[in-house]
Amino acid sequence: MEGKLSSVAKNFTPSPIQELSQLAQRCNAINLAEGFPDFPAPPCIKEAAVSAINNDFNQYRHVQGICDQLALKMKKTHGLDVNPLTDIAICCGQSEAFAAAIFSIISQGDEVLLFDPCYETYEGCITLAGGIPVYVALEPPQWTLDPEKLMRSFTSRTKAIVLNSPHNPTGKVFSRDELEIIAEGCRRWDCVAITDEVYEYITYDNQKHETIAKLPGMQERTIITSSLSKTFSVTGWRIGWAIAPASAASAIQNIHIRITDSAPAPFQEAALTALRSPIEYFETLRGVGSGRMEYELKRDFCMKLLGSVGFRIQFKPQGSLFLFAELPKDCLLSDVEYVEELIKQAGVVVVPGRGFFHGNESCKYQKRYIRVAFCKSEATLNAAAQKF
């Protein structure tokens, strides 16, 4: 059968993040590699899912109420008018929503701009669609966007740009000035912005996520993808969505139906309860009010821990669930070698940073970072601290 595999299948390799998580399971190691919580989801939404199953919401289903709630949130949070009947497609998680967005826009030979470092899934989707990834390096250690470098990357073949903010793996939240620059490039070159906004409610130190779709001339050329996964600690439920102009949303919905037909019915029902959560829930997630959110404390705990053993952390994550740390100056190991030794000697799994880098400009530092997921219980983080 190997000789029958497609050229795409032959070129795809297993995800290093998933491989490391599987290794963590086999070795009974502490998993700080994959970005999923190891603590319970909110009780009310779990109860809603159980209730949906017990009430036999178990067949193919489209829950229009999710679209209605998302349209309300887009208006309240970003001031955007979204038609819940035509502008939203419910998918099996953000990953499928993003893939369907790429498949709906990208044709053979189209170029897609991505910021480097970036999440590994993006390139695969673009390749499957026949597109050509073009990487624009963010400058370490602050992961700064160089406007001139970005503008030089646009060509007549550029069809879209991918924007992930808050950003995985660095934790960067793109500023309003940076969004304006990206929007100017999209308008000038008539490009689509495809966003990954799964960490939209998880920001720190009074940072606030803004969607590029709210800028002048951008809603009609932006596809927003997001999900329940990170906001409600339910990464296994696979409820996500794309919000886009009607023609793109329809195309995404058609692709979704041909691939998976519908998102899990009982979890769609539970999504209604999640999306109707009081505003205090979302504000707590982004650290608004008198108290700091738990994730912010976890971030600070991990920064202090890694700093104490020599890691260089010159950029404090502004959002997301990850810490992107540079290996100590006196460490002669590469990122992969360090991760392997950490597993063998300490029983802790993190992700080598090189998997997030793609462009040639990053060669001088791409083997010097690791990514640590801090969305773990206090017990897990304390156990890891004893082993570093």
Coordinates of C-alpha atoms in Angstrom, one line a residue:
M1 CA 0.0 0.0 0.0
E2 CA 2.9 2.4 0.6
G3 CA 3.4 2.8 -3.1
K4 CA -0.2 3.9 -3.5
L5 CA 0.1 6.8 -1.1
S6 CA -0.4 10.3 -2.5
S7 CA 2.5 12.7 -2.7
V8 CA 0.9 14.8 0.0
A9 CA 0.6 11.8 2.4
K10 CA 4.2 10.8 1.8
N11 CA 5.4 14.3 2.7
F12 CA 3.3 14.6 5.8
T13 CA 5.0 13.4 9.0
P14 CA 3.5 12.8 12.5
S15 CA 2.9 16.0 14.6
P16 CA 5.9 16.3 17.0
I17 CA 3.5 17.8 19.6
Q18 CA 1.2 14.8 19.5
E19 CA 4.1 12.4 19.4
L20 CA 5.6 14.0 22.5
S21 CA 2.2 13.8 24.3
Q22 CA 2.0 10.1 23.4
L23 CA 5.5 9.6 24.7
A24 CA 4.5 11.4 27.9
Q25 CA 1.6 8.9 28.3
R26 CA 3.9 5.9 27.7
C27 CA 6.5 7.1 30.1
N28 CA 4.1 8.4 32.6
A29 CA 5.8 11.7 32.3
I30 CA 4.4 15.1 33.2
N31 CA 2.9 16.6 30.0
L32 CA 3.7 20.3 29.5
A33 CA 3.8 19.8 25.8
E34 CA 0.2 19.9 24.5
G35 CA -2.0 22.9 25.2
F36 CA -4.9 21.1 27.0
P37 CA -5.9 21.6 30.6
D38 CA -5.6 18.6 33.0
F39 CA -8.3 20.1 35.3
P40 CA -12.1 19.9 35.0
A41 CA -14.2 22.0 32.7
P42 CA -16.9 24.3 34.2
P43 CA -19.6 22.0 35.9
C44 CA -22.5 23.8 34.2
I45 CA -21.4 23.0 30.7
K46 CA -20.6 19.4 31.5
E47 CA -24.0 19.0 33.0
A48 CA -25.5 20.5 29.8
A49 CA -23.6 17.9 27.7
V50 CA -24.8 15.0 29.8
S51 CA -28.4 16.4 29.7
A52 CA -28.2 16.6 25.9
I53 CA -27.1 13.0 25.6
N54 CA -29.8 11.8 28.0
N55 CA -32.4 13.7 26.0
D56 CA -31.2 12.0 22.9
F57 CA -29.5 14.8 21.0
N58 CA -27.3 12.2 19.4
Q59 CA -28.0 12.5 15.7
Y60 CA -26.8 14.8 12.9
R61 CA -27.6 18.3 14.1
H62 CA -27.1 22.0 13.4
V63 CA -27.8 24.2 16.5
Q64 CA -28.7 27.6 15.1
G65 CA -28.6 29.0 18.6
I66 CA -24.8 28.9 18.6
C67 CA -24.8 31.2 15.6
D68 CA -27.2 33.5 17.3
Q69 CA -25.0 33.7 20.4
L70 CA -21.8 34.3 18.4
A71 CA -23.5 37.1 16.4
L72 CA -24.4 38.8 19.7
K73 CA -20.9 38.4 21.1
M74 CA -19.3 39.8 17.9
K75 CA -21.6 42.9 18.2
K76 CA -21.0 43.4 21.9
T77 CA -17.3 42.7 21.9
H78 CA -16.1 44.1 18.5
G79 CA -19.0 46.2 17.3
L80 CA -19.4 44.0 14.2
D81 CA -22.8 43.2 12.6
V82 CA -22.8 39.5 11.7
N83 CA -25.9 37.8 10.2
P84 CA -26.3 34.5 12.2
L85 CA -28.3 32.9 9.3
T86 CA -25.7 33.4 6.6
D87 CA -22.3 34.5 8.1
I88 CA -21.4 31.6 10.5
A89 CA -20.4 28.0 9.9
I90 CA -20.2 25.5 12.8
C91 CA -17.4 23.0 12.4
C92 CA -15.6 20.2 14.3
G93 CA -13.3 22.5 16.2
Q94 CA -11.2 25.5 15.1
S95 CA -8.8 23.1 13.2
E96 CA -11.5 22.0 10.8
A97 CA -12.9 25.6 10.5
F98 CA -9.4 26.8 9.6
A99 CA -8.9 24.0 7.1
A100 CA -12.2 24.6 5.5
A101 CA -11.5 28.3 5.3
I102 CA -8.2 27.6 3.5
F103 CA -9.9 25.1 1.1
S104 CA -12.6 27.6 0.4
I105 CA -10.2 30.4 -0.6
I106 CA -6.9 28.9 -1.8
S107 CA -6.3 27.4 -5.3
Q108 CA -3.3 25.8 -6.8
G109 CA -0.3 28.2 -6.8
D110 CA -1.8 30.8 -4.5
E111 CA 0.6 32.2 -1.9
V112 CA -0.4 32.5 1.7
L113 CA 1.6 34.7 4.2
L114 CA 2.3 33.3 7.7
F115 CA 4.1 34.8 10.6
D116 CA 7.1 32.8 11.7
P117 CA 7.2 31.1 14.2
C118 CA 3.7 29.7 13.8
Y119 CA 1.5 26.8 14.7
E120 CA 2.3 23.7 12.7
T121 CA -1.2 23.0 11.3
Y122 CA -1.4 26.0 9.1
E123 CA 1.3 24.9 6.6
G124 CA -0.3 21.5 6.2
C125 CA -3.7 22.9 5.3
I126 CA -2.2 25.3 2.8
T127 CA -0.2 22.5 1.2
L128 CA -3.3 20.3 0.9
A129 CA -5.1 23.1 -0.9
G130 CA -2.2 23.4 -3.4
G131 CA -1.1 26.8 -1.9
I132 CA 2.4 28.0 -1.2
P133 CA 3.3 29.1 2.3
V134 CA 5.4 32.3 2.5
Y135 CA 6.9 33.0 5.9
V136 CA 7.4 36.5 7.4
A137 CA 9.7 36.3 10.4
L138 CA 8.8 38.0 13.6
E139 CA 11.9 39.4 15.2
P140 CA 13.0 37.9 18.6
P141 CA 13.2 38.4 21.4
Q142 CA 10.1 40.6 21.4
W143 CA 8.6 39.0 18.3
T144 CA 8.4 42.3 16.6
L145 CA 6.6 42.7 13.2
D146 CA 8.8 44.5 10.7
P147 CA 6.4 46.5 8.4
E148 CA 8.8 46.7 5.5
K149 CA 9.5 43.0 5.6
L150 CA 5.8 42.3 5.6
M151 CA 5.0 44.6 2.7
R152 CA 7.9 43.1 0.6
S153 CA 6.3 39.6 1.1
F154 CA 3.1 40.5 -0.7
T155 CA 3.1 39.7 -4.5
S156 CA 0.5 39.4 -7.2
R157 CA 0.1 35.8 -6.2
T158 CA -0.7 36.5 -2.5
K159 CA -4.3 35.3 -1.8
A160 CA -4.4 35.4 2.0
I161 CA -2.6 36.1 5.2
V162 CA -2.9 34.0 8.4
L163 CA -3.1 35.9 11.6
N164 CA -3.0 34.1 15.0
S165 CA -3.5 36.5 17.9
P166 CA -3.0 35.8 20.8
H167 CA -0.2 33.9 19.3
N168 CA 1.0 30.3 19.6
P169 CA 3.8 29.7 20.5
T170 CA 5.1 33.1 21.7
G171 CA 2.0 34.5 23.6
K172 CA 2.2 37.7 21.6
V173 CA -1.0 39.8 21.2
F174 CA -0.7 41.8 18.0
S175 CA -1.2 45.5 18.8
R176 CA -3.6 47.9 17.1
D177 CA -0.7 49.5 15.2
E178 CA 0.4 46.0 13.9
L179 CA -3.2 45.1 12.9
E180 CA -3.4 48.4 11.0
I181 CA -0.2 47.5 9.1
I182 CA -1.5 44.0 8.2
A183 CA -4.9 45.5 7.2
E184 CA -3.2 48.0 4.9
G185 CA -1.4 45.1 3.2
C186 CA -4.6 43.2 2.7
R187 CA -6.4 46.2 1.3
R188 CA -3.5 47.2 -1.0
W189 CA -3.1 43.7 -2.4
D190 CA -6.7 42.6 -2.2
C191 CA -6.0 39.7 0.2
V192 CA -8.1 37.7 2.6
A193 CA -7.2 37.6 6.3
I194 CA -7.8 34.2 7.9
T195 CA -7.5 34.4 11.6
D196 CA -7.1 32.0 14.5
E197 CA -8.6 33.6 17.6
V198 CA -9.0 30.6 19.9
Y199 CA -7.2 32.5 22.7
E200 CA -9.3 35.6 22.3
Y201 CA -10.4 35.7 25.9
I202 CA -7.1 34.6 27.4
T203 CA -4.9 37.7 27.7
Y204 CA -2.8 39.1 30.5
D205 CA -1.6 42.4 32.1
N206 CA -4.6 44.4 30.8
Q207 CA -3.9 43.4 27.2
K208 CA -7.1 43.0 25.2
H209 CA -7.5 41.0 22.0
E210 CA -8.9 42.8 19.0
T211 CA -10.0 41.2 15.8
I212 CA -8.6 42.6 12.5
A213 CA -12.1 42.3 11.1
K214 CA -13.2 45.5 13.0
L215 CA -10.7 47.7 11.1
P216 CA -12.0 49.7 8.1
G217 CA -12.5 47.6 5.0
M218 CA -11.6 44.4 6.7
Q219 CA -14.8 42.6 7.7
E220 CA -15.6 41.9 4.1
R221 CA -12.2 40.3 3.6
T222 CA -11.7 38.4 6.9
I223 CA -12.6 34.9 7.9
I224 CA -12.4 34.5 11.7
T225 CA -12.0 31.0 13.2
S226 CA -12.3 30.1 16.8
S227 CA -13.8 27.5 19.2
L228 CA -15.0 26.6 22.6
S229 CA -11.8 24.6 23.3
K230 CA -9.5 27.0 25.1
T231 CA -12.1 29.4 26.6
F232 CA -14.0 26.6 28.3
S233 CA -11.3 23.9 28.8
V234 CA -13.0 21.4 26.5
T235 CA -10.4 20.7 23.8
G236 CA -11.9 17.3 23.1
W237 CA -15.4 18.5 22.4
R238 CA -14.5 19.8 18.9
I239 CA -17.0 22.6 18.6
G240 CA -15.6 25.5 16.5
W241 CA -16.8 28.0 13.9
A242 CA -15.9 30.3 11.1
I243 CA -17.3 33.8 10.9
A244 CA -17.1 35.3 7.4
P245 CA -18.9 37.1 4.6
A246 CA -21.9 35.0 3.5
S247 CA -20.3 33.6 0.3
A248 CA -17.2 32.3 2.2
A249 CA -19.3 31.1 5.2
S250 CA -21.5 29.1 2.7
A251 CA -18.4 27.6 1.1
I252 CA -16.9 26.6 4.4
Q253 CA -20.2 25.0 5.5
N254 CA -20.4 23.0 2.3
I255 CA -16.8 21.8 2.8
H256 CA -17.6 20.9 6.4
I257 CA -20.7 18.9 5.4
R258 CA -18.7 16.9 2.8
I259 CA -15.9 16.1 5.3
T260 CA -17.6 15.5 8.7
D261 CA -21.3 16.3 8.1
S262 CA -21.9 17.9 11.5
A263 CA -20.2 18.8 14.8
P264 CA -21.0 16.5 17.8
A265 CA -24.7 17.1 18.6
P266 CA -24.7 16.9 22.4
F267 CA -21.7 19.2 22.6
Q268 CA -23.4 21.7 20.3
E269 CA -26.2 21.8 22.8
A270 CA -23.7 22.3 25.6
A271 CA -22.1 25.1 23.6
L272 CA -25.3 27.1 24.1
T273 CA -24.8 27.0 27.8
A274 CA -21.1 27.9 27.5
L275 CA -21.7 30.9 25.2
R276 CA -24.4 32.2 27.5
S277 CA -22.0 32.3 30.4
P278 CA -22.2 35.6 32.3
I279 CA -19.8 38.3 31.2
E280 CA -17.9 37.9 34.5
Y281 CA -16.7 34.5 33.2
F282 CA -15.0 36.0 30.1
E283 CA -13.6 38.9 32.0
T284 CA -12.0 36.6 34.6
L285 CA -10.4 34.8 31.7
R286 CA -8.6 37.9 30.5
G287 CA -7.8 39.2 34.0
V288 CA -10.3 42.1 34.3
G289 CA -11.2 43.3 37.7
S290 CA -9.7 43.2 41.1
G291 CA -8.2 39.7 40.9
R292 CA -5.8 38.2 38.5
M293 CA -6.9 35.1 36.6
E294 CA -5.5 31.7 37.5
Y295 CA -3.8 31.4 34.1
E296 CA -1.9 34.5 34.8
L297 CA -0.6 33.1 38.0
K298 CA 0.4 29.9 36.3
R299 CA 2.3 31.9 33.6
D300 CA 4.2 33.8 36.3
F301 CA 4.9 30.6 38.2
C302 CA 6.5 29.0 35.1
M303 CA 8.4 32.1 34.2
K304 CA 10.0 32.1 37.7
L305 CA 10.7 28.4 37.6
L306 CA 12.4 28.5 34.2
G307 CA 14.3 31.7 35.0
S308 CA 15.6 30.0 38.2
V309 CA 17.3 27.3 36.1
G310 CA 18.9 29.6 33.6
F311 CA 16.3 30.0 30.8
R312 CA 16.2 33.3 29.1
I313 CA 12.7 34.7 29.0
Q314 CA 12.9 38.1 27.4
F315 CA 9.3 38.2 26.2
K316 CA 6.5 37.9 28.8
P317 CA 3.4 36.2 27.2
Q318 CA 0.6 38.7 26.7
G319 CA -1.9 35.9 25.9
S320 CA -2.5 32.2 25.1
L321 CA -1.4 29.3 27.3
F322 CA 2.3 29.0 26.4
L323 CA 5.7 30.2 27.4
F324 CA 8.3 30.3 24.7
A325 CA 11.7 30.2 26.5
E326 CA 15.2 30.3 25.2
L327 CA 17.7 27.7 26.4
P328 CA 20.3 28.9 28.9
K329 CA 23.4 30.5 27.4
D330 CA 25.6 27.8 28.8
C331 CA 23.4 24.9 27.4
L332 CA 25.3 23.2 24.6
L333 CA 22.3 21.0 23.6
S334 CA 19.9 21.8 20.8
D335 CA 16.2 22.2 21.6
V336 CA 15.5 18.6 20.6
E337 CA 18.4 17.2 22.5
Y338 CA 17.3 19.2 25.6
V339 CA 13.8 17.9 25.4
E340 CA 15.0 14.3 25.0
E341 CA 17.2 14.7 28.1
L342 CA 14.4 16.3 30.1
I343 CA 12.1 13.3 29.3
K344 CA 14.8 10.8 30.3
Q345 CA 16.2 12.5 33.3
A346 CA 13.3 14.4 34.8
G347 CA 10.2 12.8 33.3
V348 CA 8.8 16.1 32.0
V349 CA 7.8 16.7 28.4
V350 CA 7.9 20.1 26.6
V351 CA 8.0 20.9 22.9
P352 CA 11.2 21.8 21.0
G353 CA 10.8 25.1 19.3
R354 CA 12.2 24.3 15.9
G355 CA 8.8 22.8 14.8
F356 CA 7.3 26.3 14.9
F357 CA 10.0 27.9 12.7
H358 CA 10.1 27.6 8.9
G359 CA 11.8 30.6 7.2
N360 CA 15.6 30.7 6.5
E361 CA 15.9 33.9 8.6
S362 CA 15.2 32.0 11.8
C363 CA 18.0 29.5 11.4
K364 CA 20.3 31.3 13.8
Y365 CA 17.9 30.9 16.7
Q366 CA 15.3 28.2 15.7
K367 CA 17.1 25.5 17.7
R368 CA 17.3 27.4 20.9
Y369 CA 13.7 27.6 22.1
I370 CA 11.2 25.3 23.9
R371 CA 7.5 25.8 24.4
V372 CA 5.9 25.1 27.7
A373 CA 2.2 24.7 28.2
F374 CA 1.2 26.2 31.6
C375 CA -2.5 25.4 31.3
K376 CA -2.1 22.7 34.0
S377 CA -3.3 22.1 37.5
E378 CA -1.4 23.4 40.4
A379 CA -0.4 19.9 41.4
T380 CA 1.0 19.2 37.9
L381 CA 3.0 22.4 37.8
N382 CA 4.4 21.9 41.3
A383 CA 5.4 18.3 40.4
A384 CA 7.2 19.6 37.3
A385 CA 9.0 22.3 39.4
Q386 CA 10.5 19.5 41.5
K387 CA 12.0 17.9 38.5
F388 CA 13.5 20.8 36.5

